[in-house]
């Protein structure tokens, strides 16, 4: 609603804006095809990631205890670390994008390689920290049974292994 009100206000304020506004949505067919081909791998990557999350939640909901107790504990810890990886991926995109914008493609490739290496090392460190600290982290959640604690430890350690894939996902795409 706010966007519509802003566009109406700008059109009334400056009639030339309406002509520029409408023409800015026209894209050449060749550019559209190129953008589509470039974005298809990312689209498929995100689709597969979303489907894997659906499958994961489906299997967890098969056991009531896992769905109601274990999954929130593990997802909370995992999301805390995943936010770090998202920030890292965004920072890498900005740094490499600036070099590409300057036309320095060699430097951009070099920085992208080092950023990928840094992400790999960071993910390995985060994963090892998750594995090592799983017992301590799970013990912070009081009032849960020993079965839930053990399941949480196991799932947290499994998530530590997958954090590498999540980090590479945020960096590469």
PDB file of C-alpha atoms in Angstrom:
ATOM      1  CA  UNK A   1       0.000   0.000   0.000  1.00  0.00           C
ATOM      2  CA  UNK A   2       2.828   2.385   0.882  1.00  0.00           C
ATOM      3  CA  UNK A   3       4.534   1.760  -2.447  1.00  0.00           C
ATOM      4  CA  UNK A   4       1.320   2.497  -4.352  1.00  0.00           C
ATOM      5  CA  UNK A   5       0.787   5.722  -2.399  1.00  0.00           C
ATOM      6  CA  UNK A   6       4.387   6.759  -3.049  1.00  0.00           C
ATOM      7  CA  UNK A   7       4.054   6.134  -6.795  1.00  0.00           C
ATOM      8  CA  UNK A   8       0.774   8.093  -6.947  1.00  0.00           C
ATOM      9  CA  UNK A   9       2.360  10.986  -5.040  1.00  0.00           C
ATOM     10  CA  UNK A  10       5.400  11.037  -7.347  1.00  0.00           C
ATOM     11  CA  UNK A  11       3.233  10.952 -10.487  1.00  0.00           C
ATOM     12  CA  UNK A  12       1.154  13.896  -9.240  1.00  0.00           C
ATOM     13  CA  UNK A  13       4.275  15.775  -8.153  1.00  0.00           C
ATOM     14  CA  UNK A  14       6.159  15.199 -11.395  1.00  0.00           C
ATOM     15  CA  UNK A  15       4.220  13.974 -14.473  1.00  0.00           C
ATOM     16  CA  UNK A  16       7.476  12.980 -16.186  1.00  0.00           C
ATOM     17  CA  UNK A  17       7.958  10.371 -13.494  1.00  0.00           C
ATOM     18  CA  UNK A  18       5.021   8.332 -14.827  1.00  0.00           C
ATOM     19  CA  UNK A  19       6.631   8.130 -18.262  1.00  0.00           C
ATOM     20  CA  UNK A  20      10.006   7.126 -16.822  1.00  0.00           C
ATOM     21  CA  UNK A  21       8.399   4.778 -14.302  1.00  0.00           C
ATOM     22  CA  UNK A  22       6.544   2.727 -16.914  1.00  0.00           C
ATOM     23  CA  UNK A  23       9.459   2.637 -19.344  1.00  0.00           C
ATOM     24  CA  UNK A  24      11.826   1.402 -16.644  1.00  0.00           C
ATOM     25  CA  UNK A  25      10.008  -1.959 -16.558  1.00  0.00           C
ATOM     26  CA  UNK A  26      10.749  -2.733 -20.203  1.00  0.00           C
ATOM     27  CA  UNK A  27      13.555  -5.270 -20.624  1.00  0.00           C
ATOM     28  CA  UNK A  28      15.144  -6.383 -23.866  1.00  0.00           C
ATOM     29  CA  UNK A  29      14.417 -10.000 -24.726  1.00  0.00           C
ATOM     30  CA  UNK A  30      18.093 -10.938 -24.982  1.00  0.00           C
ATOM     31  CA  UNK A  31      18.853  -9.406 -21.584  1.00  0.00           C
ATOM     32  CA  UNK A  32      15.853 -11.195 -20.063  1.00  0.00           C
ATOM     33  CA  UNK A  33      17.021 -14.535 -21.476  1.00  0.00           C
ATOM     34  CA  UNK A  34      20.541 -13.946 -20.184  1.00  0.00           C
ATOM     35  CA  UNK A  35      19.280 -13.000 -16.712  1.00  0.00           C
ATOM     36  CA  UNK A  36      17.042 -16.071 -16.665  1.00  0.00           C
ATOM     37  CA  UNK A  37      19.873 -18.419 -17.635  1.00  0.00           C
ATOM     38  CA  UNK A  38      22.175 -16.905 -15.023  1.00  0.00           C
ATOM     39  CA  UNK A  39      19.583 -17.109 -12.246  1.00  0.00           C
ATOM     40  CA  UNK A  40      18.369 -20.667 -12.958  1.00  0.00           C
ATOM     41  CA  UNK A  41      21.106 -22.396 -10.886  1.00  0.00           C
ATOM     42  CA  UNK A  42      20.260 -20.179  -7.905  1.00  0.00           C
ATOM     43  CA  UNK A  43      16.565 -20.858  -8.381  1.00  0.00           C
ATOM     44  CA  UNK A  44      17.120 -24.620  -8.420  1.00  0.00           C
ATOM     45  CA  UNK A  45      19.478 -24.385  -5.452  1.00  0.00           C
ATOM     46  CA  UNK A  46      16.927 -22.517  -3.357  1.00  0.00           C
ATOM     47  CA  UNK A  47      14.144 -24.857  -4.468  1.00  0.00           C
ATOM     48  CA  UNK A  48      16.129 -27.925  -3.448  1.00  0.00           C
ATOM     49  CA  UNK A  49      17.069 -26.278  -0.144  1.00  0.00           C
ATOM     50  CA  UNK A  50      13.415 -25.497   0.634  1.00  0.00           C
ATOM     51  CA  UNK A  51      12.364 -29.028  -0.294  1.00  0.00           C
ATOM     52  CA  UNK A  52      15.056 -30.496   1.930  1.00  0.00           C
ATOM     53  CA  UNK A  53      13.780 -28.396   4.840  1.00  0.00           C
ATOM     54  CA  UNK A  54      10.252 -29.666   4.211  1.00  0.00           C
ATOM     55  CA  UNK A  55      11.450 -33.277   4.161  1.00  0.00           C
ATOM     56  CA  UNK A  56      13.478 -32.707   7.334  1.00  0.00           C
ATOM     57  CA  UNK A  57      10.513 -31.235   9.192  1.00  0.00           C
ATOM     58  CA  UNK A  58       8.248 -34.005   7.899  1.00  0.00           C
ATOM     59  CA  UNK A  59      10.495 -36.713   9.303  1.00  0.00           C
ATOM     60  CA  UNK A  60      10.883 -34.868  12.586  1.00  0.00           C
ATOM     61  CA  UNK A  61       7.147 -34.516  13.003  1.00  0.00           C
ATOM     62  CA  UNK A  62       6.780 -38.289  12.752  1.00  0.00           C
ATOM     63  CA  UNK A  63       8.070 -38.499  16.302  1.00  0.00           C
ATOM     64  CA  UNK A  64       6.112 -36.129  18.517  1.00  0.00           C
ATOM     65  CA  UNK A  65       8.902 -35.709  21.043  1.00  0.00           C
ATOM     66  CA  UNK A  66      11.377 -34.663  18.380  1.00  0.00           C
ATOM     67  CA  UNK A  67       8.965 -32.207  16.804  1.00  0.00           C
ATOM     68  CA  UNK A  68       7.986 -30.480  20.025  1.00  0.00           C
ATOM     69  CA  UNK A  69      11.205 -30.599  22.043  1.00  0.00           C
ATOM     70  CA  UNK A  70      14.327 -31.384  20.047  1.00  0.00           C
ATOM     71  CA  UNK A  71      13.775 -29.403  16.870  1.00  0.00           C
ATOM     72  CA  UNK A  72      13.287 -25.979  18.530  1.00  0.00           C
ATOM     73  CA  UNK A  73      16.490 -26.416  20.548  1.00  0.00           C
ATOM     74  CA  UNK A  74      18.593 -27.396  17.557  1.00  0.00           C
ATOM     75  CA  UNK A  75      17.052 -24.830  15.210  1.00  0.00           C
ATOM     76  CA  UNK A  76      17.710 -22.038  17.711  1.00  0.00           C
ATOM     77  CA  UNK A  77      21.420 -22.859  17.935  1.00  0.00           C
ATOM     78  CA  UNK A  78      21.725 -23.503  14.199  1.00  0.00           C
ATOM     79  CA  UNK A  79      20.008 -20.222  13.302  1.00  0.00           C
ATOM     80  CA  UNK A  80      22.354 -18.273  15.581  1.00  0.00           C
ATOM     81  CA  UNK A  81      25.307 -19.554  13.589  1.00  0.00           C
ATOM     82  CA  UNK A  82      23.563 -19.341  10.222  1.00  0.00           C
ATOM     83  CA  UNK A  83      23.030 -15.598  10.714  1.00  0.00           C
ATOM     84  CA  UNK A  84      26.821 -15.267  10.908  1.00  0.00           C
ATOM     85  CA  UNK A  85      27.139 -17.108   7.610  1.00  0.00           C
ATOM     86  CA  UNK A  86      24.507 -14.919   5.970  1.00  0.00           C
ATOM     87  CA  UNK A  87      26.417 -11.829   7.072  1.00  0.00           C
ATOM     88  CA  UNK A  88      29.615 -13.324   5.719  1.00  0.00           C
ATOM     89  CA  UNK A  89      27.968 -14.076   2.373  1.00  0.00           C
ATOM     90  CA  UNK A  90      26.547 -10.559   2.152  1.00  0.00           C
ATOM     91  CA  UNK A  91      29.927  -9.018   2.951  1.00  0.00           C
ATOM     92  CA  UNK A  92      31.617 -11.127   0.295  1.00  0.00           C
ATOM     93  CA  UNK A  93      28.999 -10.116  -2.252  1.00  0.00           C
ATOM     94  CA  UNK A  94      29.604  -6.435  -1.523  1.00  0.00           C
ATOM     95  CA  UNK A  95      33.395  -6.682  -1.691  1.00  0.00           C
ATOM     96  CA  UNK A  96      33.469  -8.739  -4.877  1.00  0.00           C
ATOM     97  CA  UNK A  97      30.644  -6.675  -6.418  1.00  0.00           C
ATOM     98  CA  UNK A  98      32.596  -3.465  -5.854  1.00  0.00           C
ATOM     99  CA  UNK A  99      35.586  -4.889  -7.719  1.00  0.00           C
ATOM    100  CA  UNK A 100      33.359  -6.049 -10.567  1.00  0.00           C
ATOM    101  CA  UNK A 101      31.757  -2.594 -10.655  1.00  0.00           C
ATOM    102  CA  UNK A 102      35.204  -1.028 -10.951  1.00  0.00           C
ATOM    103  CA  UNK A 103      35.892  -3.313 -13.906  1.00  0.00           C
ATOM    104  CA  UNK A 104      38.726  -5.108 -12.086  1.00  0.00           C
ATOM    105  CA  UNK A 105      37.666  -8.672 -12.890  1.00  0.00           C
ATOM    106  CA  UNK A 106      41.021 -10.255 -12.057  1.00  0.00           C
ATOM    107  CA  UNK A 107      40.985  -8.760  -8.569  1.00  0.00           C
ATOM    108  CA  UNK A 108      37.322  -9.745  -8.165  1.00  0.00           C
ATOM    109  CA  UNK A 109      38.120 -13.378  -9.001  1.00  0.00           C
ATOM    110  CA  UNK A 110      41.055 -13.336  -6.609  1.00  0.00           C
ATOM    111  CA  UNK A 111      38.948 -11.884  -3.798  1.00  0.00           C
ATOM    112  CA  UNK A 112      36.144 -14.364  -4.508  1.00  0.00           C
ATOM    113  CA  UNK A 113      38.611 -17.260  -4.227  1.00  0.00           C
ATOM    114  CA  UNK A 114      40.010 -15.982  -0.918  1.00  0.00           C
ATOM    115  CA  UNK A 115      36.489 -15.306   0.372  1.00  0.00           C
ATOM    116  CA  UNK A 116      35.466 -18.847  -0.501  1.00  0.00           C
ATOM    117  CA  UNK A 117      38.523 -20.190   1.293  1.00  0.00           C
ATOM    118  CA  UNK A 118      37.759 -17.993   4.320  1.00  0.00           C
ATOM    119  CA  UNK A 119      34.149 -19.225   4.341  1.00  0.00           C
ATOM    120  CA  UNK A 120      35.309 -22.820   4.190  1.00  0.00           C
ATOM    121  CA  UNK A 121      37.650 -22.348   7.163  1.00  0.00           C
ATOM    122  CA  UNK A 122      35.004 -20.386   9.104  1.00  0.00           C
ATOM    123  CA  UNK A 123      32.415 -23.114   8.537  1.00  0.00           C
ATOM    124  CA  UNK A 124      34.839 -25.798   9.636  1.00  0.00           C
ATOM    125  CA  UNK A 125      35.594 -23.843  12.826  1.00  0.00           C
ATOM    126  CA  UNK A 126      31.879 -23.249  13.514  1.00  0.00           C
ATOM    127  CA  UNK A 127      31.099 -26.908  12.836  1.00  0.00           C
ATOM    128  CA  UNK A 128      33.814 -28.147  15.174  1.00  0.00           C
ATOM    129  CA  UNK A 129      32.639 -25.704  17.855  1.00  0.00           C
ATOM    130  CA  UNK A 130      29.078 -27.023  17.475  1.00  0.00           C
ATOM    131  CA  UNK A 131      30.238 -30.629  17.789  1.00  0.00           C
ATOM    132  CA  UNK A 132      32.465 -29.954  20.792  1.00  0.00           C
ATOM    133  CA  UNK A 133      29.970 -27.753  22.632  1.00  0.00           C
ATOM    134  CA  UNK A 134      26.860 -29.847  21.940  1.00  0.00           C
ATOM    135  CA  UNK A 135      26.822 -31.314  25.454  1.00  0.00           C
ATOM    136  CA  UNK A 136      27.177 -27.926  27.135  1.00  0.00           C
ATOM    137  CA  UNK A 137      24.638 -26.205  24.881  1.00  0.00           C
ATOM    138  CA  UNK A 138      21.995 -28.879  25.380  1.00  0.00           C
ATOM    139  CA  UNK A 139      22.525 -28.848  29.160  1.00  0.00           C
ATOM    140  CA  UNK A 140      21.597 -25.136  29.182  1.00  0.00           C
ATOM    141  CA  UNK A 141      18.027 -26.090  28.342  1.00  0.00           C
ATOM    142  CA  UNK A 142      16.537 -27.239  31.638  1.00  0.00           C
ATOM    143  CA  UNK A 143      13.462 -29.324  32.231  1.00  0.00           C
ATOM    144  CA  UNK A 144      13.937 -31.746  29.356  1.00  0.00           C
ATOM    145  CA  UNK A 145      14.250 -35.492  29.578  1.00  0.00           C
ATOM    146  CA  UNK A 146      17.466 -37.398  28.982  1.00  0.00           C
ATOM    147  CA  UNK A 147      16.012 -38.800  25.741  1.00  0.00           C
ATOM    148  CA  UNK A 148      15.379 -35.285  24.425  1.00  0.00           C
ATOM    149  CA  UNK A 149      18.866 -34.209  25.508  1.00  0.00           C
ATOM    150  CA  UNK A 150      20.480 -37.120  23.692  1.00  0.00           C
ATOM    151  CA  UNK A 151      18.397 -36.538  20.564  1.00  0.00           C
ATOM    152  CA  UNK A 152      19.275 -32.831  20.673  1.00  0.00           C
ATOM    153  CA  UNK A 153      22.984 -33.606  20.973  1.00  0.00           C
ATOM    154  CA  UNK A 154      22.814 -35.990  18.031  1.00  0.00           C
ATOM    155  CA  UNK A 155      20.865 -33.611  15.830  1.00  0.00           C
ATOM    156  CA  UNK A 156      23.082 -30.664  16.814  1.00  0.00           C
ATOM    157  CA  UNK A 157      26.161 -32.641  15.785  1.00  0.00           C
ATOM    158  CA  UNK A 158      24.489 -33.574  12.506  1.00  0.00           C
ATOM    159  CA  UNK A 159      23.654 -29.899  11.931  1.00  0.00           C
ATOM    160  CA  UNK A 160      27.305 -29.051  12.584  1.00  0.00           C
ATOM    161  CA  UNK A 161      28.247 -31.210   9.621  1.00  0.00           C
ATOM    162  CA  UNK A 162      25.679 -29.513   7.382  1.00  0.00           C
ATOM    163  CA  UNK A 163      26.803 -26.003   8.363  1.00  0.00           C
ATOM    164  CA  UNK A 164      29.617 -26.346   5.830  1.00  0.00           C
ATOM    165  CA  UNK A 165      27.073 -26.776   3.049  1.00  0.00           C
ATOM    166  CA  UNK A 166      25.040 -23.847   4.341  1.00  0.00           C
ATOM    167  CA  UNK A 167      28.102 -21.595   4.409  1.00  0.00           C
ATOM    168  CA  UNK A 168      29.138 -22.546   0.904  1.00  0.00           C
ATOM    169  CA  UNK A 169      25.551 -21.988  -0.198  1.00  0.00           C
ATOM    170  CA  UNK A 170      25.515 -18.411   1.117  1.00  0.00           C
ATOM    171  CA  UNK A 171      28.927 -17.646  -0.390  1.00  0.00           C
ATOM    172  CA  UNK A 172      28.548 -19.216  -3.810  1.00  0.00           C
ATOM    173  CA  UNK A 173      25.021 -18.044  -4.446  1.00  0.00           C
TER     174      UNK A 173
END
